[in-house]
Structures are given as structure tokens and as C-alpha cells.
Amino acid sequence: MSVKIENLDWMSYRELVENGQSRILIPVGAIEQHGLHMSLNPDVLIPQHIACQVAERAGGMLVAPPIAYGYKSQVKSGGGNFFPGTTCVSSRSLEEYVYDIILAFAEHGNREFILINGHFENSMCLVEAADRVVKQARLSGKEVKVILLSYWDFISEATVDKVFPEGFSGWAVEHGGVLETSIMLKIHPELVDMSRAVDIPPAEFPPYDVFPPDPSWVPESGTLSSPSKATAEKGEWILDECIEKIATTFS
Amino acid sequence: MSVKIENLDWMSYRELVENGQSRILIPVGAIEQHGLHMSLNPDVLIPQHIACQVAERAGGMLVAPPIAYGYKSQVKSGGGNFFPGTTCVSSRSLEEYVYDIILAFAEHGNREFILINGHFENSMCLVEAADRVVKQARLSGKEVKVILLSYWDFISEATVDKVFPEGFSGWAVEHGGVLETSIMLKIHPELVDMSRAVDIPPAEFPPYDVFPPDPSWVPESGTLSSPSKATAEKGEWILDECIEKIATTFS
Amino acid sequence: MSVKIENLDWMSYRELVENGQSRILIPVGAIEQHGLHMSLNPDVLIPQHIACQVAERAGGMLVAPPIAYGYKSQVKSGGGNFFPGTTCVSSRSLEEYVYDIILAFAEHGNREFILINGHFENSMCLVEAADRVVKQARLSGKEVKVILLSYWDFISEATVDKVFPEGFSGWAVEHGGVLETSIMLKIHPELVDMSRAVDIPPAEFPPYDVFPPDPSWVPESGTLSSPSKATAEKGEWILDECIEKIATTFS
Amino acid sequence: MSVKIENLDWMSYRELVENGQSRILIPVGAIEQHGLHMSLNPDVLIPQHIACQVAERAGGMLVAPPIAYGYKSQVKSGGGNFFPGTTCVSSRSLEEYVYDIILAFAEHGNREFILINGHFENSMCLVEAADRVVKQARLSGKEVKVILLSYWDFISEATVDKVFPEGFSGWAVEHGGVLETSIMLKIHPELVDMSRAVDIPPAEFPPYDVFPPDPSWVPESGTLSSPSKATAEKGEWILDECIEKIATTFS
Amino acid sequence: MSVKIENLDWMSYRELVENGQSRILIPVGAIEQHGLHMSLNPDVLIPQHIACQVAERAGGMLVAPPIAYGYKSQVKSGGGNFFPGTTCVSSRSLEEYVYDIILAFAEHGNREFILINGHFENSMCLVEAADRVVKQARLSGKEVKVILLSYWDFISEATVDKVFPEGFSGWAVEHGGVLETSIMLKIHPELVDMSRAVDIPPAEFPPYDVFPPDPSWVPESGTLSSPSKATAEKGEWILDECIEKIATTFS
Amino acid sequence: MSVKIENLDWMSYRELVENGQSRILIPVGAIEQHGLHMSLNPDVLIPQHIACQVAERAGGMLVAPPIAYGYKSQVKSGGGNFFPGTTCVSSRSLEEYVYDIILAFAEHGNREFILINGHFENSMCLVEAADRVVKQARLSGKEVKVILLSYWDFISEATVDKVFPEGFSGWAVEHGGVLETSIMLKIHPELVDMSRAVDIPPAEFPPYDVFPPDPSWVPESGTLSSPSKATAEKGEWILDECIEKIATTFS
């Protein structure tokens, strides 16, 4: 039986969730440019993939349909919100949408939720949604627990060293770089065209942000570092570790 | 090249949309029970399928990632919001989310949008979002046009007669019935289990609504009429007509 | 003693509502053009009239001041929001206003509400307001019940046949047509000028909506069908049936 | 022809407002207890009456349907929001509703609005709505002007002396007292029952407010001073002055 | 130990507030022009000063950091929102900010709050915030009490007579006049420059408001009456009375 | 003349800002526990101090009154929102408040703003406020620029090495540690009591967040690392660098 909630009929779903016995994993991503060599949806597909693998490995978990449109891309983490194709929503929209979705799942008897985030900029919206959900649910006697995680926080230094044998430029510039590209090569190679991967030094930014953003701060390709050393094998290493650790932590 | 925006890299997308030459099709659905015999996602998968087919046939169109969570299911059109698995959001959330998404696409230079709705209850939220988007975009000099359609409004009486040779009980009770089931049998047979299709008379309702809803008004299965006469062939008739007409109307 | 709440002093009102013994009827309408031959307020006056008659017949009911400004007129049901005189509010405003009003009446001890709608476009705003009120009131221990009805849903086929002996063009085009005009001729003849009633065929619309709306879709007069066969007698038939049935259903 | 907008057909209305030649008067009131001797609607009926009289006297003015539900009654000006029958909305609801209504009238070409307030507590919500309307309309090139007045601010000291020959206790305690009662005796004697008018000294309050409000601060009848000296003649004096002055000021 | 909450470490604060034994005083002001002779912050500094003095005198009270930015200045009470330097927020922002702050203090166990207002225009926003806080806190079992006061309401007629030996022009025009200037001379003489105090007659206004505001209604200096008779001694009289009375009332 | 806007009279302020010649620095902080040894306001006082010093050094800058209440403290950056004394607001409140304040300053002719953040958790609210301000101001023809910075991002590795000669545990656990304590010892020694500084190892956290937060994750003192090695001299090093660099960058 599918771990994806949307593929179940409601009675099968009801059986799986009754008595709050299941954890609901909710992938949250973004539609955001990831360079010339990759599609706009890694931030959706990666957390969804991880969620499904975790659910299959750990048991007692179901995966909700992903939230595809995320919070506005920022220059220093996602290239900026001015790229064609980057299609993002306001913090209020994302917060309210996530808030409503969790409360709706809570109505079915679910009490534990794991938000699996694939887009850095979503973080604070998810924090606020989670905080409000917990308090609102409590008003009607429901003790809800929301875990919030970004998958890359489960990658160990050892794996980083293995993936970046020539040195790691830091998480800040990994947007569209080796990390995401490797994972996509592993799970959706048809959405990656390595022949268009640019070879650029890691982006460098001043220690502040400016609005409206200044496109000249960002490499033309939209990636913040070079994806050219990405391989499906590296993607597998990363995924294996994330999936294993998340599954273990929350089993 | 894919008609799905999320599968494109940003430069390819930019080329396709420049000068406002593309129409953006946005499928809007819901996660909602559709009876014992079917998954929770027909309202998402059907408009997404139609959108992709229309885009391929008509040209000059791109399909946005679907909006999966829709407005609260109502008793007389979707069985009601109390079914486990039915996972819906408030009108404010849906309206704001759609509003932001259209404005984000408008920032890329797009000026024409077609919202393809798969969930009746979404209608008024989409009306409000569309009305507000048009006015807001105009403030910054963008003349945006939003088409709003529900695919079933393109089905002719002739097709209805063909699909329901023993007589049509009306659109109002088609939730999870022959119409949606036939389409799903055609496009996602793996998500339908006809052995669990109930055989019930069409639901009858009093001429008003009540809140909180009264579950005893709704057939136990959650469908408002019997899906047992559904076939993939009927689904094909319906889809062919919808896709053909929508593509022709908006070419 | 008046059935209109606004005409009572507070102590008389308190006596009538204590122990939640009264149902509160709330007429909800709109200020919207209804053709050259009629005033802008049928959607307010008709549900208010019905509410008062129902309250007098059924007993145990009180009528709240009507909510006069409703949700934006739509082309295919009300001619569109661009007509001078059509003066409508956003969904958020209407929803919040209705929500607050019901909660205020609930503070007085009332537990049952009947929203009598006279403007099709209000429907989903009232659904959302009702749904939220029920949940919010429950948080402070109040079990509130909200009935939502549009008066025309109580008209039988027999009456339709009698009112439209030459055939009925359907509810969709009844805006400013025989139905509303006949009722107004009965209850407010001074607001109807049949000499200005246009004689036009029923409007026909494509199976979708467009924003901004296209005024050329709508007959110049603003009515969607001809009111020329309207009579006060027909109005009486319709009202008698609606009032009788609503009073009986909720006694 | 009626000065009430709702009684006009849209074409007649259009003719009257074209080129922004009319001022739109919008009465804003409240449903609020006004003692044992009076109905709940003086705050609606009085400004509506004044608006109609002003429009007839001054010309070039039209009266919008009144906004009946106003901001929450406060202890020291309206007795408090805890009285049965007092049925009020939040500041957000009132502000948004008024904001939307003015913008809708501005769409018809109107540029000058006079809000005639009958309920003290509405004041700041109307200020905020007016301020926001002016700025929002300007974004689309419309220069809108909103006048905000409370009718009692047009009463002269001379009239006060005449109405209160034994001395005036101050505006603050006029809720349900001689002023409002006299006006209601003049315009709606059927809604006043002087046999139930209490004879009490003017209410006295500490120099602060408390939430939740303390009902023991308020006279049991709900009026803040005695209405027993009210007469229709005094009502006429007051109305004559208000109507005359408002008409003159804004002609 | 400081009465200012922000100067305490959290453990000392916890000890002082446990069992709800402390009242929390929250000064609410505005950044608003007060004439050529005075800084922009009297509406913040005065209530903060009073709060601290009251807390020290009465005991069992703590003073929260002041809310510095208040609701939009109005022509007839603060000169209007168009003066450079007058830096104000919308009613929604102020209401939400205050609402959140009180709820946050309530989470620490506090149950009684005194909002000390220094800016007339804030009043209704504080009313709404207080009303909503009380209701929201009650949903989670907390009985919160909010006192709302404007310090000038504690000044007696005797003091007014003493401060204005040549006659008092009324509270309405005291903006930037003798009252506020005298207090500032007492508590922050470095922020007053009496050599720039204008000598003007009290402002006179028509009995209505207009939006957008008309700057010609307001004296050029921005004060609504002359501050030239202000002295530190008068400021002391006023403060002594306010502090004494507030401390006594709420001890 | 003071660089603090609130200390200026409006005419002096007007002169300083005309033609958009000044940059407005807005300190944004929080009221949040910072351990047993320190007051609740370092996140307010530090950015305010830096802002004033920068303004004095760079010229052409003015400092706005600080925004004292910030976004909810998070476990892994600020100890969590459950500490008594930590008094925080929702993202919506903070965002709206900051948004309104910047727009108000823009009305005075100002076009460049520098938000100096002292509380990590504020970041995304400030991003959203800045993004919305820029777009809204543009609608009325104002090109506004907003710089957003957190002062710690200007500290060099060299300074870090100097301040932490025994090794740096990372920014993540600097809450209430050597960094903030040293600065406070320099600028407000009266608010620090080193005798109460705890000696604890840096906090360690799992790679995810949980709501409701788990207090057992946080050291009892509320600091995330030991402040015991803090000195005023280190504070001076840090401040000198931040002030110098910020002043230089934006001169």
C-alpha cells in the first residue's frame, strides 16, 4: 500500500491513522530556479523523495502531498526572487496554507507531524505555522506535536568530506551546486542536463541584504557554486545518510 | 520539451514566456475523499491531466504545478469536510496562495492565465483571487487576464447522454460517481478499485445547508451517486471532449 | 410585538431569546443593478420580507437587520461588478462582518441561526463564515447551529411551471427576470417600473469566466432574461411557497 | 426621485453620479441597546434620517444604504458590549466593510463621500477606513475625498441650553438620554415608549476603562442619563439645526 | 531593583511575577511632532515616566518597555499625519502588536495589565486589543484584566485652574501646548527649547474631519495652542497629581 | 544635534531629511532572556548603540526609535519562547509594524533605510517587510531601498579568534554568551552581573526543531554557552569593528 496519502482511499487512510498511530510527513518545497542545468523543482522533489523513503523504512508514517510553492527566494540562499521561473509566495500565504493543512490532518486524529523542508527560505514561515498550530489545536483539546527539519541538517561532516574531496565552500552557496544536483541525478536524472552545468567559483556576498535585490550580486547561471562535480553516486551517499538518520531518529 | 513548468530550467522557461507569448494553465484541486473505490486526489490529477493535454494540443501554453489542497469540501457537492482524508484549507488561505502564485508568474512577463478547476468548492475563492490579481497587477501597469473554468462545464449534453444511457441524475451528485471514476479509470487505473465501488441511488438533500454538517445526510461511502457503471472508455469520451473544446476555445 | 430585532428594546429582546429559545433569521443581500425597471435592492428586500413572514408564521423566531452589501456581482449570475449602482464588497469583508454578527448574537444566548440569502454570489462567503463561527463558538463551550438557505431553492417545479408557462430558461439567467420582478411587484410595486422592462432572449454565456469581466457578454439592460411577463400574482405564488416551506421546515 | 440610492434603477443612478457630480452620504450606525424605553436602532435611523433630509435640502447628494452593525459598544459611551441586543462587530470588520463600500462607490465615478456617523464608538474605524481609501484610490488615479462627521457635533450651545433648561450633564452621558430620545420621538415615535423611561441621575465613571467591562458601572436600564424630559419638539429643534448646518456646510 | 522589566534578568523577573502577583504597566505612545520647541517623543516619555513613578510608589507593579510608534496622528488632536517626523502606524499594526505583547506577558503568569496611554489617537486600537486579549486568554483558561487609561484623565479641575490661570481652552487643543510642554520641562528639559515656543491662539476646527487632511487647518508650528506659558513647576503639579491618583487607584 | 530622530523637533528633522539626503537607521531587537547574569534587553540596546555610533561616524544618517519587541525566541538561537521574561510577538505583528514604520518614514521623503537587527529570529520578518515596502512604495512612485543587516555578520574571523582564544563554538550558541555579554559589559555594565554568569559547555541540539518546544533541550540558565570569559575589552573590540565596518560600507 502506498505511503502517499493522496493515493489511498479514505477508509484505508482512516484505518492507518486511527488512534493517532501514524506520523504525517509533509514535504515543503519551492518552485525556484536551480541553474541552467536543472529543473525548477528540486526543492519539492527531494523532500518528497526523502519523506517516502523514510516512511517506507520507518513504518507508522504517511506522506502528505507536497506543498510546492514556497517562500520568496533570497539572493544569498536561492539566487533571488527576480529570476524567471522562480515562483514564490508571501510569508503570510505560506504560513496560512501550512497552518490550515496541519489542522485539517489533525481533525483526522493525527497528532504528530514532520515537516520536511527542501527550501531554506521556508524555515521561519514553518516555525510560525507550527507554533500557531500547536496553540490553536490545544484550545480544542488536541495535543499536537510538530517536528520541523531541513534534510541537509542530517548530513554528517564525513559525508561532506566525501562529497567535496577538494574542500567544501559551505552550505550557504550550495544552491544548485553539487549537493542538490547530485541528489537530482540520483532520483530524477531526466531533469538534469550536466552539459549545461556551469563551472564557477563559489559566490561571495557582502554581509547584508538589500531590497530591491541587486541581480549583479548573483552568478548569471543562478547557481551559487559550481555543480560540475555532481554525480548520482554522491547523491546516493547523501540520500542514504539523510533517509537513514531521519528514519532512525523518528522511529 | 515538457509543458510542465517545473520540469524546465529557468532559461528555457524564460524563452518560452518572453513577451507574454505563453498562457499559463494552473490546475487547482483538492485532497478529498472520493468513495471507497478511489484515491483522494482525482480533483488534482484530472485538471492537471487536462491542462497538460490542452497545452500539448494548443501550443503556446505551459502548465504550472497544481495547487493540491483546496477549499473545504461541502456536504452536497463533496460529501462534507468531516471525512478522514478530506484535507482542506480555509477560503482565505486558498485565495491568498493562488493570488500570490499568479502575481509571481506575472512578474515573469506572463499576462494570461487559465485556472483549471477540479473541485467545485474552490470556485468562489478563485473568483476572488482572480478579481484581486487583475486589479493589483494593474496598479503596476500590468494588464493581466485570468480565465477561470471547471472542466465539467465543457461536457456537452450529447456526451452526458452517451455516458449515462439510463438517465443522468445531475451534476450535483456526480461526486465520486460515474464521471470522475471513468476519467480516473482512463488516466490512473491504478488508483481505482472497482470492486469496492458501491451501488447506491443518487443522494438527495434538503434545500439548505447546515453547520456543523450532519454526516447522516451523506451516503456512508462518501460518493453522492454510484460509480459502478464507470468505464475507462467513458472517461476517454469525456476527456476527449473537454480537452478538445478547451484547446480550441483558447488557441 | 415586532419580529424585527432592531425594533425591540433590549429587555423585551432578552426575554424573547433567553434559554436560546429563539431562532435568529439573518437576511443577507446585495446592492446590485437589476435592470432598468427595478431598484438596486431586491436582493435585500426579498429575503428580509421572507424572513419576517416566516418569523410571524412559525413563531420562536426573530429577524436581524439585513446585511445590505454583499459579495461582488458576477457576470453570469448578476450581470457583473462593473455596472454603476452595483456596490459590492470583497469576500473577506463580507465573511468577517457576518462572522462577527453571528458571534455577537451568540453572546446573547442564541444558538440557532438561519441565514436567508438573496444574492447567489454571497453563498461561499456565508459557508465560510458559518463554518468558522461554529468552530470558534465551540472553543468557548457554545454549540451553535447555522442554517444557510437561498430562498429560490424552496420553489417547486410545479410553481416554476405555473410561473413560466412558456418554458423556463433556468435559474442561471433569472437575474432581474420574471422571478425577482414578480416578487418585487408583490412586495414593493413602487420600486418597479414595468414600462422600462426590456424584452430580450435569455442571456447565453461561454462555459468559463474571465477577469477582468467583458461587459459585452451581458445584455445592455443588465438583466439576464426578460422580466416582461412578471406579475404581482406570480410573485405571490412564489412567496407563498417559499414562506410556507421555510416556516414548516424550521418550525 | 428618491435620494436613496437603493431605490433607484442603475441607469437613473448613473445619470445622477456621472462626472462625479454627486456627493454620496453614507449613514453608519449600530445595533445597540438604548434603554428600556427605546428600540435598538436609533444609531442607524437618526443618521439615515439626517442624511436623507440633508440630501433633499442641499441637492447633488445621494444617500447610500446605512451600515447597520457598528463597532463594539463601550461602557462609558454606550453602556457596554455585554447587553443583550447590543450586536456589534470588531474594528477590523467594520473598517474593511466601510473601506470596500467606499471603493465600490468610487468605481462608479463618485469622488466625494460624507460618512454620517450615529454611534460614537465607530469613529476611529471610520478614520482608518477613510485614510486607507484615499491612499488606495490614489494608486489608481482617483482623488477621493471623505468627510467624516458625527451629527451631534453640529448642535450649538444655544440649542443645548434650550433642550436642557435645567443644565446639561455633558455629551458623554447622552447615551439613550434626552438627545437621542427626543430625536426618535420626532422621527419614529412608534419605537419609543416613554412610560418605560427611567428617571436616573447621570452616570458617573472612573477615569479609566476596564476589560472585561464591569456591568455594575452602568445603570440597570442601559441609558447613561434620564430620557424622561425628552419630547418630539426638542427632537425637532436638534434635527433642524443639524440638517440645516450640514446641508449648508456641504452645499 | 529596577521597576523596568527590560532591566531585570529573567529569574528576578520570574520571582517578581509568580502567582500573578504583579501588575504590568505598559506605556503606549507615538512619535509625533509637538511643535518647533519640542522633540518628537513626549507621548512616549510621559507615560513611561508616569508608569515608573507609579510602580515605585504603589509597589507590586512592573513597567514594560514602551510601545513607541502609535496610531496615525489626527488633525484635530495631534496636528495630522502629514508632518515630517510624525511617524505612525495603522490601527491593525498597533492593535496586533499590543495584543501579542499582552498575551506574551500573560504567558509568564501575569493577569493584570495597565495600559498607560500618552497619545489620544491610540485609544480605540487599545480598546480593541484589550477586548480581544481578554477573550482569547479566556479560551485557554486565563482570566486576564486590562485597565486602559490616558494619564490626562486623572488631572482635576483644580489643577487645570492652577495651570491655566487665564482660562483653559479645552483638552482638544492641548497638543504641544502648556500641558505636555510643562511635563516635558519637568522630566526632560533638554528636549524642550522654549525660545522656539510659538505664541498663537488656540486652534479652531470645523465640526467634522476630512481625508485627505487639509494642512491649512493646522497652525504652522504644529501645536494646537500656545506652549509659551509652560513651566517645569506646572509640569510637576500635573505629574504629582496623575502619579498619586493612578498609584492610589490601582494599589 | 542628536542623531536620534525622537529627540529632534520636526522642523530640524525636516531639514535633515529633505531631498532624501539622510539614511534612516532602524534598530530592531527583542525582549528576551539572556541568562541569569544579564538583563532582557541586549537585543535592543546593542543595535541601538551601534546605530548611533555609526550615524555619528558616517554622517548623513539618523537613528529611529528602536523596535523593542521582536519575533518569538527559538530554542536553538535564543533559548525558546517559554522563558519568563521572553516577551515576543508573532511574525505578522512584527512584519506589519516594521512595514508601517518604514512607509511612514518614506512619506517624509526618506528613501534609504538600514535595519540593524539585534535578534536572529527577526530576520525573515524583516525580509518580508522590506520586500513588501519596496513594492508598495513603488506603486506611488517612490523608489525605496532597504538594507538589512545583523551586526554580528560584520565581525571578522580575526576578531573572533581574538575574542575566543581557546576556540569558538560557533555563532549558533552565542546567545547570552561571550559575544553579547562583552558588548553589554562595555555599553551597559550596570545591566550585567558577572557573579551570576554560569560556566557551562556550549549547548548541543538535535538537527531539527520541535513544537511545542522541549525546555529540557536548553541549559537551565537560558544561555547557550558560557559568558564567563566576557570582558568589556572584548566588547570594545567587537563594537569597534562592527561600527567601523558598517559606517564605512554605507558612507
Coordinates of C-alpha atoms in Angstrom, one line a residue, chain D residues 3-227:
Chain D
V3 CA -32.4 60.4 -2.7
K4 CA -31.9 56.8 -1.5
I5 CA -29.5 55.0 -3.9
E6 CA -31.1 51.6 -3.3
N7 CA -34.4 52.8 -4.6
L8 CA -33.0 53.9 -8.0
D9 CA -32.5 51.8 -11.1
W10 CA -28.9 51.7 -12.2
M11 CA -29.4 53.9 -15.3
S12 CA -31.0 56.7 -13.2
Y13 CA -28.3 56.4 -10.7
R14 CA -25.6 56.5 -13.4
E15 CA -27.1 59.7 -14.7
L16 CA -27.1 61.3 -11.3
V17 CA -23.5 60.4 -10.5
E18 CA -21.7 60.9 -13.8
N19 CA -18.8 63.2 -13.8
G20 CA -18.6 62.8 -10.1
Q21 CA -21.3 65.4 -9.7
S22 CA -22.9 63.8 -6.6
R23 CA -21.8 63.5 -3.1
I24 CA -22.5 60.1 -1.5
L25 CA -23.8 60.2 2.1
I26 CA -23.2 57.0 4.0
P27 CA -25.0 56.6 7.3
V28 CA -23.1 54.4 9.8
G29 CA -24.8 53.3 12.9
A30 CA -25.0 50.4 15.3
I31 CA -27.5 47.9 16.8
E32 CA -27.2 48.8 20.4
Q33 CA -29.4 48.9 23.5
H34 CA -30.7 52.4 24.2
G35 CA -32.6 51.8 27.4
L36 CA -35.9 50.1 28.3
H37 CA -37.9 52.8 26.5
M38 CA -36.4 52.6 23.1
S39 CA -35.6 50.3 20.2
L40 CA -32.1 49.1 19.3
N41 CA -31.7 51.1 16.2
P42 CA -31.5 54.9 16.9
D43 CA -27.9 55.0 15.9
V44 CA -28.9 53.7 12.4
L45 CA -32.2 55.6 12.0
I46 CA -31.0 59.0 13.1
P47 CA -28.1 59.4 10.7
Q48 CA -30.1 57.9 7.9
H49 CA -32.9 60.4 8.5
I50 CA -30.4 63.3 8.7
A51 CA -28.7 62.1 5.5
C52 CA -32.0 62.0 3.6
Q53 CA -33.0 65.4 4.8
V54 CA -29.7 66.9 4.0
A55 CA -29.7 65.4 0.6
E56 CA -33.1 66.7 -0.2
R57 CA -32.2 70.2 1.0
A58 CA -28.8 70.5 -0.4
G59 CA -29.2 68.8 -3.8
G60 CA -26.4 67.0 -5.6
M61 CA -26.3 64.3 -2.9
L62 CA -27.4 60.7 -2.7
V63 CA -27.8 58.5 0.3
A64 CA -26.3 55.0 0.5
P65 CA -27.9 52.2 2.4
P66 CA -26.9 52.5 6.0
I67 CA -24.3 50.4 7.6
A68 CA -26.3 48.9 10.4
Y69 CA -23.8 47.0 12.6
G70 CA -21.1 49.1 14.2
Y71 CA -18.2 48.9 16.4
K72 CA -18.4 47.4 19.9
S73 CA -20.4 49.5 22.4
Q74 CA -18.2 50.8 25.2
V75 CA -19.3 51.2 28.8
K76 CA -18.8 54.9 29.1
S77 CA -20.4 55.9 25.8
G78 CA -22.9 53.2 25.0
G79 CA -23.4 51.1 28.1
G80 CA -21.0 48.3 27.1
N81 CA -21.0 45.4 24.8
F82 CA -22.5 42.9 27.2
F83 CA -26.1 44.0 27.0
P84 CA -28.5 41.6 25.2
G85 CA -29.4 43.2 22.0
T86 CA -26.2 45.1 21.6
T87 CA -24.9 43.4 18.5
C88 CA -21.5 44.8 17.4
V89 CA -18.6 43.9 15.2
S90 CA -14.8 44.1 15.5
S91 CA -12.9 47.1 14.3
R92 CA -11.4 45.1 11.5
S93 CA -14.8 44.0 10.2
L94 CA -16.3 47.5 10.3
E95 CA -13.2 49.1 8.8
E96 CA -12.9 46.6 5.9
Y97 CA -16.6 46.7 5.2
V98 CA -16.7 50.5 5.0
Y99 CA -13.4 50.6 3.1
D100 CA -14.8 48.2 0.4
I101 CA -18.1 50.1 0.2
I102 CA -16.5 53.5 -0.4
L103 CA -14.1 52.0 -3.0
A104 CA -17.1 50.4 -4.8
F105 CA -18.9 53.7 -5.0
A106 CA -15.7 55.3 -6.2
E107 CA -15.7 52.8 -9.1
H108 CA -19.0 54.4 -10.3
G109 CA -17.2 57.7 -10.7
N110 CA -18.0 59.2 -7.3
R111 CA -15.3 61.2 -5.6
E112 CA -16.8 62.8 -2.5
F113 CA -18.2 60.9 0.4
I114 CA -19.8 62.0 3.6
L115 CA -19.9 59.5 6.4
I116 CA -22.6 60.4 8.8
N117 CA -21.9 58.6 12.0
G118 CA -24.6 57.9 14.6
H119 CA -22.5 55.8 17.0
F120 CA -19.6 57.3 18.8
E121 CA -17.6 54.1 19.0
N122 CA -17.4 53.9 15.2
S123 CA -15.2 57.0 14.9
M124 CA -11.7 55.6 14.8
C125 CA -12.7 52.7 12.5
L126 CA -14.1 55.3 10.1
V127 CA -11.0 57.4 10.4
E128 CA -8.8 54.4 9.4
A129 CA -11.2 53.3 6.6
A130 CA -11.2 56.9 5.2
D131 CA -7.5 57.3 5.4
R132 CA -6.9 53.9 3.6
V133 CA -9.5 54.6 0.9
V134 CA -8.0 57.9 0.0
K135 CA -4.5 56.3 -0.4
Q136 CA -5.7 53.2 -2.2
A137 CA -7.9 55.2 -4.7
R138 CA -5.0 57.5 -5.4
L139 CA -2.9 54.5 -6.6
S140 CA -5.3 54.1 -9.5
G141 CA -5.5 57.8 -10.2
K142 CA -8.7 58.6 -8.3
E143 CA -8.6 61.6 -6.0
V144 CA -11.2 60.7 -3.4
K145 CA -12.3 63.0 -0.6
V146 CA -14.0 61.6 2.5
I147 CA -15.8 63.8 5.1
L148 CA -16.4 62.2 8.4
L149 CA -18.9 63.7 10.8
S150 CA -21.0 62.8 13.9
Y151 CA -24.2 64.6 13.7
W152 CA -24.2 65.8 17.4
D153 CA -21.1 67.9 16.7
F154 CA -23.3 70.2 14.7
I155 CA -25.5 71.0 17.7
S156 CA -24.9 74.6 19.1
E157 CA -24.6 75.6 22.7
A158 CA -27.7 77.6 22.2
T159 CA -29.7 74.5 21.3
V160 CA -28.2 72.6 24.1
D161 CA -29.3 75.3 26.5
K162 CA -32.8 75.2 25.1
V163 CA -33.0 71.4 25.2
F164 CA -31.6 71.2 28.7
P165 CA -33.0 74.2 30.5
E166 CA -32.1 72.7 33.9
G167 CA -28.5 72.2 32.8
F168 CA -26.6 69.8 30.6
S169 CA -24.7 66.8 32.0
G170 CA -22.4 66.6 29.1
W171 CA -22.3 64.6 25.8
A172 CA -20.5 61.7 27.5
V173 CA -23.7 60.5 29.2
E174 CA -26.2 61.3 26.5
H175 CA -26.5 57.6 25.5
G176 CA -30.2 56.9 25.5
G177 CA -30.9 60.2 27.1
V178 CA -32.8 63.3 26.2
L179 CA -31.0 63.9 23.0
E180 CA -31.4 60.6 21.2
T181 CA -34.9 60.0 22.7
S182 CA -36.2 63.4 21.6
I183 CA -35.0 62.8 18.0
M184 CA -36.6 59.3 18.0
L185 CA -39.8 60.8 19.3
K186 CA -39.8 63.1 16.4
I187 CA -38.9 60.6 13.6
H188 CA -40.0 57.3 15.0
P189 CA -42.4 57.7 17.9
E190 CA -43.6 54.2 17.4
L191 CA -40.2 52.9 18.6
V192 CA -40.3 54.9 21.9
D193 CA -42.3 54.1 24.9
M194 CA -41.9 57.0 27.3
S195 CA -43.8 55.1 30.0
R196 CA -40.7 52.9 30.4
A197 CA -38.3 55.8 30.5
V198 CA -36.3 55.6 33.7
D199 CA -35.5 58.6 35.9
I200 CA -31.9 58.4 37.0
P201 CA -29.1 60.8 37.7
P202 CA -26.4 61.0 35.0
A203 CA -23.9 58.1 35.2
E204 CA -20.5 58.7 36.7
F205 CA -17.4 56.7 35.8
P206 CA -13.9 56.4 37.0
P207 CA -11.2 58.0 34.7
Y208 CA -10.2 54.7 33.0
D209 CA -11.7 51.7 31.3
V210 CA -11.5 48.1 32.3
F211 CA -11.7 44.9 30.2
P212 CA -13.6 42.7 30.7
P213 CA -16.1 45.5 31.4
D214 CA -17.8 45.7 34.8
P215 CA -21.6 45.8 34.3
S216 CA -22.0 47.3 37.8
W217 CA -20.6 50.6 36.4
V218 CA -23.7 51.0 34.2
P219 CA -27.2 51.9 35.2
E220 CA -29.5 48.9 35.0
S221 CA -31.6 50.4 32.3
G222 CA -28.7 50.8 30.0
T223 CA -29.1 54.6 29.5
L224 CA -26.4 56.8 30.9
S225 CA -28.8 59.6 31.9
S226 CA -32.5 60.1 32.2
P227 CA -34.5 60.4 29.0

